[in-house]
mmCIF file of C-alpha atoms in Angstrom:
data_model
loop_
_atom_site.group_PDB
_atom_site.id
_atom_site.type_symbol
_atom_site.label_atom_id
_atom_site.label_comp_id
_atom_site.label_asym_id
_atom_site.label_seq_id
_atom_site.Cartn_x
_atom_site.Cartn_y
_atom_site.Cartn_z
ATOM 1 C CA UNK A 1 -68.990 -53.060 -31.816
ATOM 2 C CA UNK A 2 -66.739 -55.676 -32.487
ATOM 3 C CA UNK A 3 -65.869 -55.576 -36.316
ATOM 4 C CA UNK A 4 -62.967 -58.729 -37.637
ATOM 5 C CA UNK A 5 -60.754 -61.302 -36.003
ATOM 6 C CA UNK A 6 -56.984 -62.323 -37.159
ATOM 7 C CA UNK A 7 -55.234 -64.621 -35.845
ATOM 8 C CA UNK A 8 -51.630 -65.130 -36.828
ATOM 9 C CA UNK A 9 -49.435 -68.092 -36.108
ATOM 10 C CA UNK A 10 -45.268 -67.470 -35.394
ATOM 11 C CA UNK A 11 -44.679 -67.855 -39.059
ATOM 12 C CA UNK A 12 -46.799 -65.294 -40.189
ATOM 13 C CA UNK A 13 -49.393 -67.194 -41.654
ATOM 14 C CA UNK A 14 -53.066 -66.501 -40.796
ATOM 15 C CA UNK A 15 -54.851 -69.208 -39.212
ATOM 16 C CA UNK A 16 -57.760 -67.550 -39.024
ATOM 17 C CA UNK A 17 -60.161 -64.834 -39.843
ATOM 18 C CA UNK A 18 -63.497 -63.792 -39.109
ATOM 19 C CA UNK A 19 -65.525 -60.114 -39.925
ATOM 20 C CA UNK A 20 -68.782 -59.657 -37.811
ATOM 21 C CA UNK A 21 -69.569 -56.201 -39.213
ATOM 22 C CA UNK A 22 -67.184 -54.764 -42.350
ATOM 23 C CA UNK A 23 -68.651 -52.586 -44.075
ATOM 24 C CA UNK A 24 -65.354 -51.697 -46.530
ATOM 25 C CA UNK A 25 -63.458 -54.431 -47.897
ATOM 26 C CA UNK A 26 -60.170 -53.725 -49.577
ATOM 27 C CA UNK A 27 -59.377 -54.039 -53.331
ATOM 28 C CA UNK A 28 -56.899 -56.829 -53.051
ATOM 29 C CA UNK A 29 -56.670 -60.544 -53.049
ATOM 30 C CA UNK A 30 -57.573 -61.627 -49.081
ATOM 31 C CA UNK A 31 -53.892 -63.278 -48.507
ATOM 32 C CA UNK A 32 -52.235 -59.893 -49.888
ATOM 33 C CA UNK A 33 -54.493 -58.389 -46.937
ATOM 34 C CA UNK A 34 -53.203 -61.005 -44.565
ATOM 35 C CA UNK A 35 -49.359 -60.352 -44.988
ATOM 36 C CA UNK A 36 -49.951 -56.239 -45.249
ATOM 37 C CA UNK A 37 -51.636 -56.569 -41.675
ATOM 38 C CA UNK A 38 -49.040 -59.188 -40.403
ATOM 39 C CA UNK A 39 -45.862 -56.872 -41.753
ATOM 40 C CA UNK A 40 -47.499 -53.625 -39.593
ATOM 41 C CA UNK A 41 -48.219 -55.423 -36.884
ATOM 42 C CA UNK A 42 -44.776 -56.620 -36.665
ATOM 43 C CA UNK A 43 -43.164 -53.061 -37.689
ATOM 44 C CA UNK A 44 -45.179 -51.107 -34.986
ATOM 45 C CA UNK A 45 -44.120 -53.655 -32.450
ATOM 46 C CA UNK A 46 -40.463 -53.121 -33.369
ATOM 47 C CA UNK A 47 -40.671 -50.066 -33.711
ATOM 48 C CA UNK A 48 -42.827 -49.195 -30.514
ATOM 49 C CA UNK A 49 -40.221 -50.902 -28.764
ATOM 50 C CA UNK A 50 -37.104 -49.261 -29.879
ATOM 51 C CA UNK A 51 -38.664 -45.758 -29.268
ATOM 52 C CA UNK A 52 -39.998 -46.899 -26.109
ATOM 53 C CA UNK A 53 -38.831 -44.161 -23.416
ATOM 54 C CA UNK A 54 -38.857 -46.010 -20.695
ATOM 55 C CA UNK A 55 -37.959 -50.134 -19.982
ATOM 56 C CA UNK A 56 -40.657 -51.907 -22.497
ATOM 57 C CA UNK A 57 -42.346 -54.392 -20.810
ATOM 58 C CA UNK A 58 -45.608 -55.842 -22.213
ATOM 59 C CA UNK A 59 -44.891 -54.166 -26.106
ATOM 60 C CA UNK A 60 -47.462 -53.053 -28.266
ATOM 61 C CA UNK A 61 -51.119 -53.443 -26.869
ATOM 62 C CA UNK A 62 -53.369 -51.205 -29.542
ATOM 63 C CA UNK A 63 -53.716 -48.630 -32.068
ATOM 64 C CA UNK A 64 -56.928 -46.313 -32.502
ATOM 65 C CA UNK A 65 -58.098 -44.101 -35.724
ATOM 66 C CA UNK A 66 -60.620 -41.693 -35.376
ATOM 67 C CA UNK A 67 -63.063 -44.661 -36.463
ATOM 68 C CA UNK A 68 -61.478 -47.839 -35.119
ATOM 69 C CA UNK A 69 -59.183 -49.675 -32.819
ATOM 70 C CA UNK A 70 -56.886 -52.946 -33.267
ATOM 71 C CA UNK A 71 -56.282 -54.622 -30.316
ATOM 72 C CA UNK A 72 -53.427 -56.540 -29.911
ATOM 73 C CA UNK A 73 -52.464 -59.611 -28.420
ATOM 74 C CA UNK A 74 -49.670 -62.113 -28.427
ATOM 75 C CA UNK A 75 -48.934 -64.688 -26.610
ATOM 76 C CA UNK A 76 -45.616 -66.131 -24.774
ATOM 77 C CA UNK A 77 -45.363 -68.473 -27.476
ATOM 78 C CA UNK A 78 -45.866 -65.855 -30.218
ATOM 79 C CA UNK A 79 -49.443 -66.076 -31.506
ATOM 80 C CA UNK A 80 -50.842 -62.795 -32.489
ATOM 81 C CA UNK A 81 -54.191 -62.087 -32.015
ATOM 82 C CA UNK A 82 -56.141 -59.378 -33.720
ATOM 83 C CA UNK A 83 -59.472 -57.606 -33.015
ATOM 84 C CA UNK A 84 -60.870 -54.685 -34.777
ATOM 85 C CA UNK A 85 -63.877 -52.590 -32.505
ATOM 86 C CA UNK A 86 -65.416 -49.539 -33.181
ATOM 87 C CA UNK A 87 -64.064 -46.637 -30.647
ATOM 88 C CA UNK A 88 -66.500 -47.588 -27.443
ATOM 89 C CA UNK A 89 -64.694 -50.891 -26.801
ATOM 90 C CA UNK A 90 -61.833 -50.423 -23.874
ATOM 91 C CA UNK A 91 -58.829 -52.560 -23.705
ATOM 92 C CA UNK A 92 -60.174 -56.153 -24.819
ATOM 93 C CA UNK A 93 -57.057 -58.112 -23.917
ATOM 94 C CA UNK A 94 -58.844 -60.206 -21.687
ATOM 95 C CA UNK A 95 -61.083 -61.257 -24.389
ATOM 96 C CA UNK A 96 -58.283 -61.814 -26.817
ATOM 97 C CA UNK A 97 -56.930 -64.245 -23.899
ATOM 98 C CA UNK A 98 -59.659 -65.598 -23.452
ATOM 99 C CA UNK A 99 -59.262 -66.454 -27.227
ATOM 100 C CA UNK A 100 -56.305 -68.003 -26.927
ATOM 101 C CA UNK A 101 -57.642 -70.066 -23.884
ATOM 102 C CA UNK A 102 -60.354 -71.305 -26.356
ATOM 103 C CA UNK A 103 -57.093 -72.119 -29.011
ATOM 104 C CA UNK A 104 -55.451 -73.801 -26.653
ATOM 105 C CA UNK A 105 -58.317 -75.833 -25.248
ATOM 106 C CA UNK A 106 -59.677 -77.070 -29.016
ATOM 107 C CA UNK A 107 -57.034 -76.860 -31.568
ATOM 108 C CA UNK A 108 -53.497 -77.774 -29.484
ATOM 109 C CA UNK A 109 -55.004 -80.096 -27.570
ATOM 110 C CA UNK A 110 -56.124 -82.140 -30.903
ATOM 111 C CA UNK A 111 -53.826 -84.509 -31.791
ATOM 112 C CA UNK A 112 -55.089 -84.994 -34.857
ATOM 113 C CA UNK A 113 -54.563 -81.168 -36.074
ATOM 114 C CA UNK A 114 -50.485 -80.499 -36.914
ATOM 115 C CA UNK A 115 -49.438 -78.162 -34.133
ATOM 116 C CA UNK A 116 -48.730 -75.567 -36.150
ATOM 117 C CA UNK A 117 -49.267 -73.709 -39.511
ATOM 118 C CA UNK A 118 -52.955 -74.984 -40.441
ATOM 119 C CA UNK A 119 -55.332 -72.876 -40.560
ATOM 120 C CA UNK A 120 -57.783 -73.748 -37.856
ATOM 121 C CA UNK A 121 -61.041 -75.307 -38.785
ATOM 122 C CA UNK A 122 -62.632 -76.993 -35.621
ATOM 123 C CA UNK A 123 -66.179 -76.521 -35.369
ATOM 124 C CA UNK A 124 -65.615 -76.220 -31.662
ATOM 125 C CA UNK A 125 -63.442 -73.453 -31.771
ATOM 126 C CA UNK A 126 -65.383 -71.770 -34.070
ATOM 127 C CA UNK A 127 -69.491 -71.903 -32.017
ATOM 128 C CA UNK A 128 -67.105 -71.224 -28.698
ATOM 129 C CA UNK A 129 -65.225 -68.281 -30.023
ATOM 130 C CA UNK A 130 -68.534 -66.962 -31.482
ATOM 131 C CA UNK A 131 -70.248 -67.603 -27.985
ATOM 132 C CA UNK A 132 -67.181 -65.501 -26.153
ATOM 133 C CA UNK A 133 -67.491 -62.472 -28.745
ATOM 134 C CA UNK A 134 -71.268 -62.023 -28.167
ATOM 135 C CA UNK A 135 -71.369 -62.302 -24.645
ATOM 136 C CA UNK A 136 -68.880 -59.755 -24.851
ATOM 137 C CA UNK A 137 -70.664 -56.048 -23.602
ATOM 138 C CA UNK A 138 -69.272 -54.298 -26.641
ATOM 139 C CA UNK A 139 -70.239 -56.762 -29.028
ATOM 140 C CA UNK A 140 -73.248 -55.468 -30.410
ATOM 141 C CA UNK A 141 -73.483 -51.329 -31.262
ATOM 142 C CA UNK A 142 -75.128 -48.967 -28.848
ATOM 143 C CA UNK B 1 -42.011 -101.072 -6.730
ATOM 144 C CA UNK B 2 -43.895 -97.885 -7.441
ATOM 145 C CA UNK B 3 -45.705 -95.943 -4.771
ATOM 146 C CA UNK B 4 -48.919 -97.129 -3.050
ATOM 147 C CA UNK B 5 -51.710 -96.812 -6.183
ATOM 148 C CA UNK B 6 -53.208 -93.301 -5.280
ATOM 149 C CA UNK B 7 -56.794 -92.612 -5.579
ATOM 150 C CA UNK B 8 -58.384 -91.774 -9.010
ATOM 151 C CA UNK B 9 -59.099 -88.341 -9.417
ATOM 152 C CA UNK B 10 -62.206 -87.268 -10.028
ATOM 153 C CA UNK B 11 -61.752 -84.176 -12.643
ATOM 154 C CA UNK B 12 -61.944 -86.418 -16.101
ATOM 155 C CA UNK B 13 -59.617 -84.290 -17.865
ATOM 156 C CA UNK B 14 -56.684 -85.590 -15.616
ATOM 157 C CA UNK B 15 -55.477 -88.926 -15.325
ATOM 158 C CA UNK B 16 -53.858 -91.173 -12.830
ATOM 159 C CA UNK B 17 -49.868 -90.734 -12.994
ATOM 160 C CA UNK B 18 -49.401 -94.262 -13.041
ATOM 161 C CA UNK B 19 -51.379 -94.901 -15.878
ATOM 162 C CA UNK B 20 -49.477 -92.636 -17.765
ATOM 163 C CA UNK B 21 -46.090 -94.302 -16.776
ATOM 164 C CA UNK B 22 -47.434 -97.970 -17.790
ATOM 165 C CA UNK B 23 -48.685 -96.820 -21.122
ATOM 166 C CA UNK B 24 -45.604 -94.784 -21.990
ATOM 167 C CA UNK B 25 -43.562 -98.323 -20.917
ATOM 168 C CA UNK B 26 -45.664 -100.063 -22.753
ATOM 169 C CA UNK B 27 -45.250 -97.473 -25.782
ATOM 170 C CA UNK B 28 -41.200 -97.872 -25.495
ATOM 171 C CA UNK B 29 -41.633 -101.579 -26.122
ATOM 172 C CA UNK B 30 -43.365 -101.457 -28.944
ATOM 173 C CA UNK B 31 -40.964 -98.762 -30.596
ATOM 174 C CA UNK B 32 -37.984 -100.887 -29.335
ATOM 175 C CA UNK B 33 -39.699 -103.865 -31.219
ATOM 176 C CA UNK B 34 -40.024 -101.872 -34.289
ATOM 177 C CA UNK B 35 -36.471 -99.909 -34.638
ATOM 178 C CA UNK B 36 -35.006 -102.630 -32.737
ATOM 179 C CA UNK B 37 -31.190 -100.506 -32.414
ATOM 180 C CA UNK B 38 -31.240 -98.750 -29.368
ATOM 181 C CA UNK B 39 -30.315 -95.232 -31.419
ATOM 182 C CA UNK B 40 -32.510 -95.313 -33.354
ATOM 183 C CA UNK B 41 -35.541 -95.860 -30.909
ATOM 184 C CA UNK B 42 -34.017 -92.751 -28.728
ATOM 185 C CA UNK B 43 -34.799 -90.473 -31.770
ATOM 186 C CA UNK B 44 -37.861 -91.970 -32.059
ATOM 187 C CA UNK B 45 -38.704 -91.021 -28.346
ATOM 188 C CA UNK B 46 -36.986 -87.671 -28.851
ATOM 189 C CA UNK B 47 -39.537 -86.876 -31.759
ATOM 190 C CA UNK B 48 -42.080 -87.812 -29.333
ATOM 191 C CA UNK B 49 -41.334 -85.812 -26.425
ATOM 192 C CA UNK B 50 -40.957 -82.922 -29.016
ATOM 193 C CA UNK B 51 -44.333 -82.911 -30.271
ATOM 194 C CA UNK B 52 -45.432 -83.415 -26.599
ATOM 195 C CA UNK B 53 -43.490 -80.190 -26.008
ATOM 196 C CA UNK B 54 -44.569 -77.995 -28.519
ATOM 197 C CA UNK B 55 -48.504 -78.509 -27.723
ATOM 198 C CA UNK B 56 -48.274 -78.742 -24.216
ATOM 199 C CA UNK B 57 -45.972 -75.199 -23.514
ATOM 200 C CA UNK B 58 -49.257 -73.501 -25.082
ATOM 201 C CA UNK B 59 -51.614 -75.237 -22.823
ATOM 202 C CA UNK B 60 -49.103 -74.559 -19.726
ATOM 203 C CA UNK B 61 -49.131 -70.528 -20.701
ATOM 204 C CA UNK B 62 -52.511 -70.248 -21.866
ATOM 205 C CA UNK B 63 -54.017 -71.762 -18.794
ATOM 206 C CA UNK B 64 -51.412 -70.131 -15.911
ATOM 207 C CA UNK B 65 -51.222 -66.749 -17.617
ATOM 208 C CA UNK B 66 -47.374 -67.027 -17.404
ATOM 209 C CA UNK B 67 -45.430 -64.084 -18.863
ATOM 210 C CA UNK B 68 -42.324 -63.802 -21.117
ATOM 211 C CA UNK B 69 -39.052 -65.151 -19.049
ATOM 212 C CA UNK B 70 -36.543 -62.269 -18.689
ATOM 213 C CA UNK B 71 -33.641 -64.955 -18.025
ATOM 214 C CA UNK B 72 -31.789 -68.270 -17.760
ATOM 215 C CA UNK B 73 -32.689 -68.696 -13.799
ATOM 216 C CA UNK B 74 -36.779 -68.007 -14.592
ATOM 217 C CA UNK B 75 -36.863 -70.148 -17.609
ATOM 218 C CA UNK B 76 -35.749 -73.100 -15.263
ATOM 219 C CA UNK B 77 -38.089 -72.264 -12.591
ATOM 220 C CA UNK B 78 -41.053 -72.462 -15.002
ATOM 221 C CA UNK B 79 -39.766 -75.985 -16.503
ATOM 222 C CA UNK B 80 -39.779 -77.159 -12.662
ATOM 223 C CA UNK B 81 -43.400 -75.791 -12.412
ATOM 224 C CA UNK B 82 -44.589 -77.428 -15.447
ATOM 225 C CA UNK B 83 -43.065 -80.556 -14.660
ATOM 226 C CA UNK B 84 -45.371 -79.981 -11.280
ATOM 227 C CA UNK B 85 -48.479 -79.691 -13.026
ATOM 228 C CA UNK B 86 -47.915 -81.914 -15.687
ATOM 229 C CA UNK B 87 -46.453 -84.875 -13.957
ATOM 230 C CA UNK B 88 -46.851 -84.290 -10.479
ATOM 231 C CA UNK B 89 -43.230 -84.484 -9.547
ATOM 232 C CA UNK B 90 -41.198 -81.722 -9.220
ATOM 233 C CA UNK B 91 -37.813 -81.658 -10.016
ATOM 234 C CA UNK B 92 -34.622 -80.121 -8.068
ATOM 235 C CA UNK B 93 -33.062 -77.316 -10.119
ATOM 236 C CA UNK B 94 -29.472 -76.690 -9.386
ATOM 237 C CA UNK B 95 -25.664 -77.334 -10.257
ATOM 238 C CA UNK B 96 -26.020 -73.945 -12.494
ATOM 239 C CA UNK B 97 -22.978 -73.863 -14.182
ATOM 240 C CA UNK B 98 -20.827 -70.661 -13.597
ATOM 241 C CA UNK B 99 -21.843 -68.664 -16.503
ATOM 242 C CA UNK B 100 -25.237 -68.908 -16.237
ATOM 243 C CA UNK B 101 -26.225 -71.049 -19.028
ATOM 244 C CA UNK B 102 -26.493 -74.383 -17.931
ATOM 245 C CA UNK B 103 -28.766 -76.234 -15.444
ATOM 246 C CA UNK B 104 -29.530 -79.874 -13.990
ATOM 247 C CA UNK B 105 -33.033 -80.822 -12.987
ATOM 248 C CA UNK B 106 -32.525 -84.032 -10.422
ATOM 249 C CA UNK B 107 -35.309 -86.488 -9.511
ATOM 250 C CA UNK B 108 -33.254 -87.705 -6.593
ATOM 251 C CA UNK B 109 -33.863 -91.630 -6.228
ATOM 252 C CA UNK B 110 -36.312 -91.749 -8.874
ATOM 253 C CA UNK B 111 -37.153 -91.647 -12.231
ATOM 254 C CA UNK B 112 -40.451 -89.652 -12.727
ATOM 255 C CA UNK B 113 -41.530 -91.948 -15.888
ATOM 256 C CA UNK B 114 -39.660 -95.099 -14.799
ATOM 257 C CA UNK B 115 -41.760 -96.698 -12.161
ATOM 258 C CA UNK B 116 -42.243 -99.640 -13.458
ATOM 259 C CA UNK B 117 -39.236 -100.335 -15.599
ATOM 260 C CA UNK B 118 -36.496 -102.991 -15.206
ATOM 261 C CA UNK B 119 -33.870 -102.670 -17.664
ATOM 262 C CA UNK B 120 -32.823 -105.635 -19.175
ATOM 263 C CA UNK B 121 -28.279 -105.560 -20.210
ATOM 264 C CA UNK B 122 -29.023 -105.518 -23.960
ATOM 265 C CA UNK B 123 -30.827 -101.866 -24.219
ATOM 266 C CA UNK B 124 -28.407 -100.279 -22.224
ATOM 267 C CA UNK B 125 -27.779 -97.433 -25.078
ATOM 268 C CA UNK B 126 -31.590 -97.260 -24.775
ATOM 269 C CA UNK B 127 -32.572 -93.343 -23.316
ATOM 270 C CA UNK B 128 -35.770 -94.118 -21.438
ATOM 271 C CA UNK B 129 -36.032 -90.858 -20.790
ATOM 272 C CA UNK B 130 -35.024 -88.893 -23.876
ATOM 273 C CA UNK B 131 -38.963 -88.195 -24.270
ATOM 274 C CA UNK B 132 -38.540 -85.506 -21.225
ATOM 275 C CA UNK B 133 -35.789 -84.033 -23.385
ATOM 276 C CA UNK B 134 -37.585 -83.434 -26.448
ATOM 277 C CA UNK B 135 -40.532 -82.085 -24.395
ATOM 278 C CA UNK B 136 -38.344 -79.044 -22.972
ATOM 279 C CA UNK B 137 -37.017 -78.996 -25.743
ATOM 280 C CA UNK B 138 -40.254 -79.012 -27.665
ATOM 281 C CA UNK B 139 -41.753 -76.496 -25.542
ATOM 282 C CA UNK B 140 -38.462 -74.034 -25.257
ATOM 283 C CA UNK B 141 -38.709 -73.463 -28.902
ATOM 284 C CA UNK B 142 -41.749 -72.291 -29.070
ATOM 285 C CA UNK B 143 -41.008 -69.390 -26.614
ATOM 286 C CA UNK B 144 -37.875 -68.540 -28.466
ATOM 287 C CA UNK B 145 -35.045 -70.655 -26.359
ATOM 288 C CA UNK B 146 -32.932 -73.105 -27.947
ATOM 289 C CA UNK B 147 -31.394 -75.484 -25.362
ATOM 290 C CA UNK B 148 -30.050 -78.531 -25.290
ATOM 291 C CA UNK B 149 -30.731 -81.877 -22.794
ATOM 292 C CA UNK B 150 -28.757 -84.582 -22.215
ATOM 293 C CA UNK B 151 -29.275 -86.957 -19.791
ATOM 294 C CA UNK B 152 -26.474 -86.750 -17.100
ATOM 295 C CA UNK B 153 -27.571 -89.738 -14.844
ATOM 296 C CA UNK B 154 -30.260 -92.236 -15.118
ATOM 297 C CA UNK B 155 -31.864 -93.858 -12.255
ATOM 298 C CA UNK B 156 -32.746 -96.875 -14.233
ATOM 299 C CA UNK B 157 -29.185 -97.723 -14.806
ATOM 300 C CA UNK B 158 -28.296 -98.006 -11.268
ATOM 301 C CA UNK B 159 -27.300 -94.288 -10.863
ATOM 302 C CA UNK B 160 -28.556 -92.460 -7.737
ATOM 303 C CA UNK B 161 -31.213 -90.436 -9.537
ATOM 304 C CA UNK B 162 -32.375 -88.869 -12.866
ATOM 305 C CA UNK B 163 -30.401 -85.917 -13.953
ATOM 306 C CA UNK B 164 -31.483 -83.931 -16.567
ATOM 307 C CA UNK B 165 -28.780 -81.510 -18.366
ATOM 308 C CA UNK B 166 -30.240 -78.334 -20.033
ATOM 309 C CA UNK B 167 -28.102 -76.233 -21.954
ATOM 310 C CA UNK B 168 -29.561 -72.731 -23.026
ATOM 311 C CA UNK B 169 -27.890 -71.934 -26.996
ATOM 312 C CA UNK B 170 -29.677 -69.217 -28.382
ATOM 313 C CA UNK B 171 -32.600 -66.861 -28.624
ATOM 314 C CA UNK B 172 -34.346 -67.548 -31.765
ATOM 315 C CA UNK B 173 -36.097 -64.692 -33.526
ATOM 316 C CA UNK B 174 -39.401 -64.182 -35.014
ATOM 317 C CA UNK B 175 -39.881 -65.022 -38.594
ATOM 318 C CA UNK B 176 -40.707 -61.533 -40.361
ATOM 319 C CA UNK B 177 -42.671 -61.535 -43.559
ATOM 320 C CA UNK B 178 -40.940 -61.101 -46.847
ATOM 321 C CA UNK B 179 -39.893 -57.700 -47.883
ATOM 322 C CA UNK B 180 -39.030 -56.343 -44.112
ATOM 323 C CA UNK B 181 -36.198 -56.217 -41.810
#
């Protein structure tokens, strides 16, 4: 089951959010939520890195609790992308790629959208990043 | 003066390359009628190629699944492929200067943007192609690389090709949230 979507742009800033299925919410303002999640994200991958054993590579890909995972995907050009599933879903890189394929194809290449920093509210993104999470297997619960 | 006009393509998201060289001519003129000093219509096109840059690097990793460069040399090969998808003509890397850090990329004969252009005495400050320089640069700043491009030679003004300088200056660093180091 696929639970909530970030997406963070370079600065820190999220561009975007989305919950399918939360059933807790946190007691705290929704920004406040956004910066806590951006500052571990960026702490683990810093400090996966340094204790990394052997020659890091790719960096941090996910983290699991005995409830959930966040995956964990960034691109080249330092987008982060963040999806919470229940403990069923594999690695869902690809469909955090796929993601940012869909970013790519509706918000960069609008002109009329700033490049960066906005928080992204094409319709277009929106109905085909909903069609890409439920065609996804692990979407619904089994 | 430009090649033979080659055959539309049929995918609709692509467009011929000459059609993209006549408007961007067409484009200069205006700007040069606006700013009217030469200087000020190269920032202009700098800006441009910038905001070019910073859209299309996305598109260009997104789309070719292209990972994180691990140095100088790669980082040049990928702004050669680019410049093959994007424009269609591929550039020469080489003259690497001896530490490393510094690269041409030659259209020998040619300018890639510059088909149709005759250059009249009067704009000779006038960087037609400054908007390829603010597109690498553009697009090297959003994957962390801060370069600089200066235009070495330009086949418009009677040189024997285009000659693009790159200059690598720093790695920038991500921006960390408040409160962290």
């Amino acid at each position: 089951m696929i639970f909530t979507l970030y997406i963070f742009d370079p600065n820190g800033n999220c561009i975007f959010y989305k919950e399918w299925t939360r059933r807790r919410h946190l007691k705290m303002a929704q920004d406040e939520e956004f910066k806590l999640t951006y500052g571990l994200i960026a702490s683990i991958k810093a400090f996966s890195t340094r204790l990394s054993p052997v020659e890091p590579k790719d960096g941090f890909h996910s983290f699991a609790t005995d409830k959930y995972i966040m995956h964990f995907f960034e691109s080249t050009t330092s987008m982060k992308f963040l999806l919470t599933s229940d403990l069923t879903a594999p690695s869902l890189r690809d469909l955090l790629h796929q993601i940012f394929l869909i970013y790519t194809e509706t918000v960069c290449r609008n002109v009329l959208v700033p490049a960066r920093g906005r928080t992204i509210d094409s319709q277009l993104f929106i109905s085909r990043l909903e069609t890409a999470i439920q065609q996804s297997p692990y979407f619904s619960s089994k | 003066m430009s090649s033979k006009g080659k055959a539309p393509l049929l995918d609709a998201s692509k467009v011929n390359a000459d059609l993209i060289k006549l408007t961007y001519g067409a484009l200069v003129a205006q700007i040069v009628k606006d700013y009217e000093r030469p200087e000020d219509v190269n920032k202009q096109l700098d800006k441009l190629g910038y905001n070019i840059g910073v859209r299309l690097v996305e598109d260009f990793i997104a789309h070719h699944n292209i990972p994180r460069c691990l140095d100088f040399r790669q980082t040049a090969e990928r702004i050669q492929q680019a410049f093959r998808f994007y424009l269609g003509m591929q550039p020469s890397v080489g003259n690497w200067s001896p530490a490393g850090n510094e690269f041409s990329l030659t259209w020998e004969q040619t300018n890639p943007i510059g088909d149709f252009v005759e250059f009249p005495d009067h704009l000779r400050p006038l960087q037609y192609s400054r908007v390829l320089c603010g597109a690498i640069r553009g697009g090297c700043e959003m994957v962390q690389i801060d370069v600089t491009i200066n235009i070495a030679r330009e086949f418009l003004l009677a040189d024997s090709a285009t000659e693009l300088r790159v200059k690598f200056n720093k790695r920038l660093e991500d921006a960390l949230p408040v409160g962290e180091d």
